[in-house]
């Protein structure tokens, strides 16, 4: 929200290319640490890296996915209603599928830990009181966020937003798309609303660039430390 004007979903769809909007939504989930939505991050990272394998190294990809999947499992184990093998097993199989012959020590240790937490309520209580805050708390989340930001930044560079000249050229080579593009005029109020608040949009753009510069600086500092 800027001043008395709020950016509505239809405004965002007009302003922001779909892939960038999706990436921004993914980052919001990671930034807010919305663990129950980490499965969406998992799905997104899995899909993109399966299609573009060199976007992340195998080690980076494995580390990012493990952190996302582990937090979902630990959230399930924390809740009495979901701390059972029926709820947790499908998520463990995302980490180590049946018949998996990999030798990743971190994955094996985590699966073994989860199995102990499910079997022993006393150990589970001790784990969430004493171990979880230090080993799976803020630093664990920050590590995940650093990897997620790097992933989204590389994806951004892979799919740059075309300028006006490039967009015209693409439409010229795909005239069937033109008709769909003109559909925005079928509901001119959305466009009119955006134009009426162009000053707010300028402020949003300036603020966004400033936020990203600060974000980059903080992440570079984290890598150095």
GROMACS .gro file of C-alpha atoms in nm:
model
  225
    1UNK     CA    1   0.000   0.000   0.000
    2UNK     CA    2   0.126   0.350  -0.091
    3UNK     CA    3  -0.060   0.650   0.051
    4UNK     CA    4  -0.431   0.590   0.004
    5UNK     CA    5  -0.382   0.348  -0.288
    6UNK     CA    6  -0.343  -0.030  -0.262
    7UNK     CA    7  -0.191  -0.243  -0.538
    8UNK     CA    8  -0.462  -0.493  -0.629
    9UNK     CA    9  -0.396  -0.841  -0.781
   10UNK     CA   10  -0.524  -0.728  -1.122
   11UNK     CA   11  -0.287  -0.428  -1.107
   12UNK     CA   12   0.008  -0.656  -1.034
   13UNK     CA   13  -0.086  -0.881  -1.326
   14UNK     CA   14  -0.085  -0.578  -1.558
   15UNK     CA   15   0.243  -0.438  -1.426
   16UNK     CA   16   0.458  -0.743  -1.365
   17UNK     CA   17   0.547  -1.023  -1.611
   18UNK     CA   18   0.400  -1.355  -1.491
   19UNK     CA   19   0.735  -1.527  -1.426
   20UNK     CA   20   0.867  -1.234  -1.226
   21UNK     CA   21   0.542  -1.218  -1.027
   22UNK     CA   22   0.572  -1.588  -0.947
   23UNK     CA   23   0.936  -1.549  -0.843
   24UNK     CA   24   0.844  -1.256  -0.619
   25UNK     CA   25   0.571  -1.465  -0.456
   26UNK     CA   26   0.820  -1.746  -0.397
   27UNK     CA   27   1.061  -1.505  -0.232
   28UNK     CA   28   0.786  -1.370  -0.006
   29UNK     CA   29   0.716  -1.724   0.119
   30UNK     CA   30   1.087  -1.779   0.189
   31UNK     CA   31   1.134  -1.438   0.348
   32UNK     CA   32   0.833  -1.475   0.578
   33UNK     CA   33   0.929  -1.833   0.662
   34UNK     CA   34   0.579  -1.961   0.586
   35UNK     CA   35   0.673  -2.326   0.648
   36UNK     CA   36   0.334  -2.462   0.549
   37UNK     CA   37   0.389  -2.311   0.202
   38UNK     CA   38   0.742  -2.451   0.163
   39UNK     CA   39   0.597  -2.734  -0.044
   40UNK     CA   40   0.521  -2.471  -0.311
   41UNK     CA   41   0.884  -2.359  -0.300
   42UNK     CA   42   0.992  -2.723  -0.325
   43UNK     CA   43   0.766  -2.777  -0.626
   44UNK     CA   44   0.890  -2.459  -0.796
   45UNK     CA   45   1.261  -2.528  -0.741
   46UNK     CA   46   1.221  -2.892  -0.848
   47UNK     CA   47   1.038  -2.799  -1.168
   48UNK     CA   48   1.274  -2.518  -1.270
   49UNK     CA   49   1.598  -2.705  -1.194
   50UNK     CA   50   1.473  -3.018  -1.371
   51UNK     CA   51   1.416  -2.804  -1.682
   52UNK     CA   52   1.731  -2.590  -1.643
   53UNK     CA   53   1.976  -2.813  -1.451
   54UNK     CA   54   2.270  -2.573  -1.459
   55UNK     CA   55   2.079  -2.300  -1.275
   56UNK     CA   56   2.213  -2.446  -0.948
   57UNK     CA   57   2.493  -2.692  -0.887
   58UNK     CA   58   2.378  -3.040  -0.770
   59UNK     CA   59   2.513  -2.958  -0.423
   60UNK     CA   60   2.325  -2.625  -0.406
   61UNK     CA   61   2.004  -2.783  -0.534
   62UNK     CA   62   2.024  -3.069  -0.287
   63UNK     CA   63   2.097  -2.836   0.003
   64UNK     CA   64   1.810  -2.601  -0.081
   65UNK     CA   65   1.555  -2.878  -0.129
   66UNK     CA   66   1.665  -3.055   0.190
   67UNK     CA   67   1.619  -2.738   0.394
   68UNK     CA   68   1.272  -2.682   0.254
   69UNK     CA   69   1.162  -3.042   0.300
   70UNK     CA   70   1.319  -3.078   0.645
   71UNK     CA   71   1.135  -2.774   0.779
   72UNK     CA   72   0.802  -2.914   0.655
   73UNK     CA   73   0.874  -3.249   0.825
   74UNK     CA   74   0.975  -3.081   1.151
   75UNK     CA   75   0.661  -2.868   1.147
   76UNK     CA   76   0.453  -3.185   1.111
   77UNK     CA   77   0.644  -3.356   1.393
   78UNK     CA   78   0.589  -3.059   1.622
   79UNK     CA   79   0.209  -3.092   1.602
   80UNK     CA   80   0.052  -3.379   1.797
   81UNK     CA   81  -0.213  -3.431   1.530
   82UNK     CA   82   0.041  -3.479   1.249
   83UNK     CA   83   0.332  -3.634   1.439
   84UNK     CA   84   0.273  -3.981   1.300
   85UNK     CA   85   0.422  -4.196   1.028
   86UNK     CA   86   0.113  -4.169   0.805
   87UNK     CA   87   0.145  -3.790   0.778
   88UNK     CA   88   0.523  -3.770   0.777
   89UNK     CA   89   0.630  -4.066   0.561
   90UNK     CA   90   0.534  -3.914   0.222
   91UNK     CA   91   0.750  -3.612   0.308
   92UNK     CA   92   1.043  -3.829   0.419
   93UNK     CA   93   1.020  -4.011   0.087
   94UNK     CA   94   1.068  -3.677  -0.086
   95UNK     CA   95   1.403  -3.658   0.096
   96UNK     CA   96   1.505  -4.023   0.055
   97UNK     CA   97   1.279  -4.221  -0.183
   98UNK     CA   98   1.239  -4.598  -0.127
   99UNK     CA   99   1.535  -4.782  -0.275
  100UNK     CA  100   1.744  -4.462  -0.282
  101UNK     CA  101   2.114  -4.553  -0.297
  102UNK     CA  102   2.256  -4.205  -0.234
  103UNK     CA  103   2.516  -4.145   0.035
  104UNK     CA  104   2.426  -3.793   0.148
  105UNK     CA  105   2.505  -3.796   0.520
  106UNK     CA  106   2.289  -3.496   0.608
  107UNK     CA  107   1.981  -3.656   0.451
  108UNK     CA  108   2.043  -3.990   0.628
  109UNK     CA  109   2.095  -3.820   0.966
  110UNK     CA  110   1.777  -3.618   0.926
  111UNK     CA  111   1.564  -3.918   0.833
  112UNK     CA  112   1.699  -4.109   1.133
  113UNK     CA  113   1.629  -3.810   1.359
  114UNK     CA  114   1.271  -3.788   1.233
  115UNK     CA  115   1.208  -4.155   1.298
  116UNK     CA  116   1.329  -4.115   1.658
  117UNK     CA  117   1.107  -3.811   1.712
  118UNK     CA  118   0.803  -4.004   1.594
  119UNK     CA  119   0.876  -4.302   1.820
  120UNK     CA  120   0.970  -4.120   2.140
  121UNK     CA  121   0.750  -3.833   2.268
  122UNK     CA  122   1.002  -3.749   2.544
  123UNK     CA  123   1.284  -3.709   2.293
  124UNK     CA  124   1.054  -3.504   2.071
  125UNK     CA  125   0.977  -3.265   2.356
  126UNK     CA  126   1.348  -3.231   2.440
  127UNK     CA  127   1.436  -3.175   2.074
  128UNK     CA  128   1.192  -2.887   2.022
  129UNK     CA  129   1.289  -2.720   2.348
  130UNK     CA  130   1.669  -2.756   2.333
  131UNK     CA  131   1.789  -2.859   1.986
  132UNK     CA  132   1.550  -2.713   1.731
  133UNK     CA  133   1.611  -2.341   1.811
  134UNK     CA  134   1.987  -2.371   1.757
  135UNK     CA  135   2.018  -2.629   1.481
  136UNK     CA  136   1.701  -2.562   1.280
  137UNK     CA  137   1.621  -2.205   1.377
  138UNK     CA  138   1.719  -1.867   1.236
  139UNK     CA  139   2.060  -1.962   1.092
  140UNK     CA  140   1.908  -2.266   0.918
  141UNK     CA  141   1.637  -2.045   0.767
  142UNK     CA  142   1.888  -1.778   0.665
  143UNK     CA  143   2.095  -2.040   0.483
  144UNK     CA  144   1.783  -2.147   0.295
  145UNK     CA  145   1.699  -1.786   0.209
  146UNK     CA  146   2.050  -1.720   0.072
  147UNK     CA  147   2.020  -2.021  -0.157
  148UNK     CA  148   1.667  -1.923  -0.261
  149UNK     CA  149   1.773  -1.567  -0.340
  150UNK     CA  150   2.065  -1.693  -0.551
  151UNK     CA  151   1.832  -1.930  -0.734
  152UNK     CA  152   1.574  -1.659  -0.807
  153UNK     CA  153   1.844  -1.411  -0.912
  154UNK     CA  154   1.986  -1.658  -1.164
  155UNK     CA  155   1.635  -1.730  -1.291
  156UNK     CA  156   1.580  -1.354  -1.332
  157UNK     CA  157   1.893  -1.328  -1.547
  158UNK     CA  158   1.787  -1.630  -1.748
  159UNK     CA  159   1.450  -1.473  -1.839
  160UNK     CA  160   1.507  -1.099  -1.880
  161UNK     CA  161   1.204  -0.878  -1.936
  162UNK     CA  162   1.208  -0.749  -2.298
  163UNK     CA  163   1.204  -0.377  -2.367
  164UNK     CA  164   0.942  -0.221  -2.593
  165UNK     CA  165   1.141  -0.278  -2.913
  166UNK     CA  166   1.197  -0.646  -2.835
  167UNK     CA  167   0.831  -0.692  -2.743
  168UNK     CA  168   0.721  -0.539  -3.075
  169UNK     CA  169   0.958  -0.772  -3.259
  170UNK     CA  170   0.821  -1.078  -3.079
  171UNK     CA  171   0.461  -0.978  -3.150
  172UNK     CA  172   0.545  -0.929  -3.515
  173UNK     CA  173   0.668  -1.287  -3.535
  174UNK     CA  174   0.365  -1.417  -3.340
  175UNK     CA  175   0.063  -1.216  -3.458
  176UNK     CA  176  -0.185  -1.454  -3.293
  177UNK     CA  177  -0.069  -1.326  -2.953
  178UNK     CA  178  -0.170  -0.970  -3.040
  179UNK     CA  179  -0.542  -1.040  -2.998
  180UNK     CA  180  -0.486  -1.174  -2.645
  181UNK     CA  181  -0.277  -0.869  -2.556
  182UNK     CA  182  -0.558  -0.636  -2.659
  183UNK     CA  183  -0.798  -0.806  -2.418
  184UNK     CA  184  -0.674  -0.574  -2.143
  185UNK     CA  185  -0.886  -0.300  -2.301
  186UNK     CA  186  -1.200  -0.507  -2.245
  187UNK     CA  187  -1.181  -0.394  -1.881
  188UNK     CA  188  -1.030  -0.045  -1.908
  189UNK     CA  189  -1.093   0.042  -1.541
  190UNK     CA  190  -0.789  -0.159  -1.430
  191UNK     CA  191  -0.562   0.026  -1.671
  192UNK     CA  192  -0.723   0.358  -1.582
  193UNK     CA  193  -0.661   0.292  -1.211
  194UNK     CA  194  -0.294   0.225  -1.276
  195UNK     CA  195  -0.251   0.541  -1.480
  196UNK     CA  196  -0.427   0.752  -1.219
  197UNK     CA  197  -0.180   0.634  -0.958
  198UNK     CA  198   0.137   0.660  -1.167
  199UNK     CA  199   0.306   0.874  -0.899
  200UNK     CA  200   0.254   0.596  -0.647
  201UNK     CA  201   0.402   0.349  -0.894
  202UNK     CA  202   0.711   0.567  -0.939
  203UNK     CA  203   0.755   0.564  -0.561
  204UNK     CA  204   0.710   0.186  -0.553
  205UNK     CA  205   0.975   0.144  -0.822
  206UNK     CA  206   1.227   0.363  -0.640
  207UNK     CA  207   1.154   0.194  -0.309
  208UNK     CA  208   1.185  -0.153  -0.463
  209UNK     CA  209   1.525  -0.080  -0.617
  210UNK     CA  210   1.648   0.057  -0.287
  211UNK     CA  211   1.522  -0.250  -0.098
  212UNK     CA  212   1.694  -0.485  -0.344
  213UNK     CA  213   2.025  -0.298  -0.314
  214UNK     CA  214   2.005  -0.328   0.065
  215UNK     CA  215   1.909  -0.696   0.031
  216UNK     CA  216   2.209  -0.762  -0.193
  217UNK     CA  217   2.447  -0.583   0.043
  218UNK     CA  218   2.324  -0.779   0.343
  219UNK     CA  219   2.358  -1.108   0.156
  220UNK     CA  220   2.709  -1.026   0.035
  221UNK     CA  221   2.800  -0.941   0.393
  222UNK     CA  222   2.657  -1.273   0.509
  223UNK     CA  223   2.867  -1.461   0.253
  224UNK     CA  224   3.182  -1.281   0.369
  225UNK     CA  225   3.122  -1.341   0.739
   0.00000   0.00000   0.00000
